[in-house]
Short mmCIF file of C-alpha atoms in Angstrom, two decimals:
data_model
loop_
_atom_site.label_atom_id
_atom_site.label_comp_id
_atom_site.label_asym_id
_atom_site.label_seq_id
_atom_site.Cartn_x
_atom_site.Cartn_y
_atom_site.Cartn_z
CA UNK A 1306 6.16 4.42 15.68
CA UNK A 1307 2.60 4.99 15.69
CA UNK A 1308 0.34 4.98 19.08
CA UNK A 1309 -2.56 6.50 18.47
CA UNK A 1310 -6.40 5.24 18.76
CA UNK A 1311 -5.86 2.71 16.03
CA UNK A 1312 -3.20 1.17 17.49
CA UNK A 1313 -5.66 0.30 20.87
CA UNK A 1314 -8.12 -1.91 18.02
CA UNK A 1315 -7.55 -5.10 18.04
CA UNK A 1316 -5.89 -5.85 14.29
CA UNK A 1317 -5.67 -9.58 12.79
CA UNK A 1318 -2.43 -10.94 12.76
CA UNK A 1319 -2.13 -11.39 9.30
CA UNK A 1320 -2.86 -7.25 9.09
CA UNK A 1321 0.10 -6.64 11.57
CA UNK A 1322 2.07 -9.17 9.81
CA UNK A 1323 1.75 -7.10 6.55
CA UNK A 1324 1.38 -3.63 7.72
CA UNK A 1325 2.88 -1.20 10.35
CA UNK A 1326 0.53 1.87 10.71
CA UNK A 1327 2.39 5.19 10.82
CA UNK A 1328 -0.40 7.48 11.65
CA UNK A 1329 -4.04 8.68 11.66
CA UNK A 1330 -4.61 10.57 9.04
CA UNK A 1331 -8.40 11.12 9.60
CA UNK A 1332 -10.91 10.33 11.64
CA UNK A 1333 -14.55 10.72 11.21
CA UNK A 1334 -18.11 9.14 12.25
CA UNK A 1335 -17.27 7.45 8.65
CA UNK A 1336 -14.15 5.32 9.83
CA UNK A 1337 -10.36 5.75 10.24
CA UNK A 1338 -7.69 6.42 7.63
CA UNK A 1339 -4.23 5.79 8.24
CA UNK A 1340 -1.00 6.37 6.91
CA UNK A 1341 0.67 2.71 6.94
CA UNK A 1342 3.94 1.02 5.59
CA UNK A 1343 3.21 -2.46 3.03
CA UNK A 1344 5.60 -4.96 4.27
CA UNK A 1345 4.78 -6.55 0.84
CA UNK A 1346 5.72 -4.04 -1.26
CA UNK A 1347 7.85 -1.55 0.72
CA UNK A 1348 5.32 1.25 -0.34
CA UNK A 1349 3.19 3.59 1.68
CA UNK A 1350 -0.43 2.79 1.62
CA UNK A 1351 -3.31 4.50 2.70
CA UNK A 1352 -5.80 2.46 4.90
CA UNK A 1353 -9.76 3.60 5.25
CA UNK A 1354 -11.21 1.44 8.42
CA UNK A 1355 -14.96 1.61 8.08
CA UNK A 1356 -17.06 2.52 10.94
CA UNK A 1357 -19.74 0.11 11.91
CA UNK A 1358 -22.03 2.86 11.28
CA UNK A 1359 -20.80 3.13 7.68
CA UNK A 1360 -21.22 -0.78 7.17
CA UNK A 1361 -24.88 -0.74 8.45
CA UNK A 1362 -25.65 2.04 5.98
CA UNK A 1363 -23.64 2.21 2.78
CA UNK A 1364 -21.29 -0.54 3.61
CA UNK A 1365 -22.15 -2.73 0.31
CA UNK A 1366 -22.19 0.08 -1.94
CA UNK A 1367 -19.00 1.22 -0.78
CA UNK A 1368 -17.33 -2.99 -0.91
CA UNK A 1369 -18.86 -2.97 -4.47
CA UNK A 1370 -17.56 0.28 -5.55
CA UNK A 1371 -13.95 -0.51 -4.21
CA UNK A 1372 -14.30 -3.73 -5.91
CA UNK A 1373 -14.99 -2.13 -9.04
CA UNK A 1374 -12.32 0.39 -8.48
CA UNK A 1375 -9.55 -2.59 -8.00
CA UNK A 1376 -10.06 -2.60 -11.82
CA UNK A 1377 -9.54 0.73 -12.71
CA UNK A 1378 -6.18 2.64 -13.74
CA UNK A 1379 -6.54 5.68 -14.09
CA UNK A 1380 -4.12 8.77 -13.62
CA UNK A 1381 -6.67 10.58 -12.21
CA UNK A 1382 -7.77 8.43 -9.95
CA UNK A 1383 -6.39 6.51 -6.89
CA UNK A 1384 -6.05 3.04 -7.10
CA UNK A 1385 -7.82 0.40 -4.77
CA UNK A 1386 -4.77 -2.10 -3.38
CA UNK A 1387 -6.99 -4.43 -1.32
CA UNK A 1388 -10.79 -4.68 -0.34
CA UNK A 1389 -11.05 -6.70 2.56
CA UNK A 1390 -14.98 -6.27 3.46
CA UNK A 1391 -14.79 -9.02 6.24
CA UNK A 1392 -13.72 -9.26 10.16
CA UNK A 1393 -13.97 -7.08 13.07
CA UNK A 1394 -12.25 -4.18 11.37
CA UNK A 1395 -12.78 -4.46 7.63
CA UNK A 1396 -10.47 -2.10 5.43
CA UNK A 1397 -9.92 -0.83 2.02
CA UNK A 1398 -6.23 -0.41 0.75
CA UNK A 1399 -5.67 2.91 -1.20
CA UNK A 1400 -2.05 3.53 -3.04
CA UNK A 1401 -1.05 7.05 -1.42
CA UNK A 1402 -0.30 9.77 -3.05
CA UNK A 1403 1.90 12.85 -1.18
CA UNK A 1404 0.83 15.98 -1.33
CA UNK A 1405 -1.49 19.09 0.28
CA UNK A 1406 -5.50 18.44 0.72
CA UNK A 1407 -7.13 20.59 -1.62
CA UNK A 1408 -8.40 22.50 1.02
CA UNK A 1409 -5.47 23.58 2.39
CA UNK A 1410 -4.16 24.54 -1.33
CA UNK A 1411 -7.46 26.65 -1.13
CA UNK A 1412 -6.50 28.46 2.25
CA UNK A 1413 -3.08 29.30 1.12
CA UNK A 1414 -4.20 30.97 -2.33
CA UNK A 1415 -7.39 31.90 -1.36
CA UNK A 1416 -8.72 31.14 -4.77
CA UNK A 1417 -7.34 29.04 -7.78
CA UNK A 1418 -5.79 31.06 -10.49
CA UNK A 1419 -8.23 30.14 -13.37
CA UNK A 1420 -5.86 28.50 -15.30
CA UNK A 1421 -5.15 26.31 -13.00
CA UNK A 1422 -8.74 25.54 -11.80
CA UNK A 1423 -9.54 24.25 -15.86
CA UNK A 1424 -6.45 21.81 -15.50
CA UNK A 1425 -7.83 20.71 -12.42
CA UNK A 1426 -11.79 20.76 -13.55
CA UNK A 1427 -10.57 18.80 -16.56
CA UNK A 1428 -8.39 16.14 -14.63
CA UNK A 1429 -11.58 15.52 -12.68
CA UNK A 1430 -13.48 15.74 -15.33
CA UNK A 1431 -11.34 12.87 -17.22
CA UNK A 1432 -11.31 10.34 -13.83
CA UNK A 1433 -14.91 10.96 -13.49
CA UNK A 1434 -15.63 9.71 -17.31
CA UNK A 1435 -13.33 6.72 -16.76
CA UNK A 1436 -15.06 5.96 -13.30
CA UNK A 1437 -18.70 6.22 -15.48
CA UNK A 1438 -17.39 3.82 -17.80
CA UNK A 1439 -16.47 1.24 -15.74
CA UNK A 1440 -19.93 1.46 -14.10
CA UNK A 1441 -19.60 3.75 -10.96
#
């Protein structure tokens, strides 16, 4: 069971009702992501909490963009559960995908083996056309 600084906010009871929060994944002046079971589903989620700071500044850009994101499927690109842009902690829902941060795949080999990097670049490359299409 979780107990870290998320766990101290004070979470709606319909969030707690639906979700138990694993653990932090990151923090940052942005907001809080968390690792967190969907009662609803039975699947891991991934939950960004955005920062107050984040809401005063890019907060309906980033509502909008999630919005528009809701819509998208995509292989290449995560997919937005749940936008929920209102209340004391508002949240976007992310499906979660296991795996190493790129950055840590970078610090093990040091640099991509070129092959490799043109899959990648062209995986990216393929989300990023979708994400254009659909107006992001």
């Amino acid at each position: 069971m979780y107990n870290g600084a998320m766990k101290k906010r004070r979470l709606n009871e319909d969030f707690k009702a639906r979700y138990e929060i694993v653990k932090e994944l990151v923090s940052d002046p942005s907001g809080a992501l968390v690792l967190a079971n969907d009662g609803n589903t039975g699947h891991q989620v991934a939950i960004k909490f955005l920062s107050r700071e984040t809401l005063a500044n890019s907060g309906r850009q980033l509502i909008e963009q999630a919005h528009t994101l809701q819509g998208i499927h995509h292989e290449n690109i995560v997919r937005v559960l749940e936008v929920k842009p209102t209340g004391e902690h508002p949240y976007i829902t992310f499906e979660h995908t296991e795996g190493d941060t790129l950055s840590s795949i970078l610090e093990g080999l040091g640099a991509l083996p070129l092959k490799l990097a043109v899959k990648w670049a062209m995986q990216l490359a393929d989300g990023l056309e979708c994400s254009h299409a659909n107006g992001l």
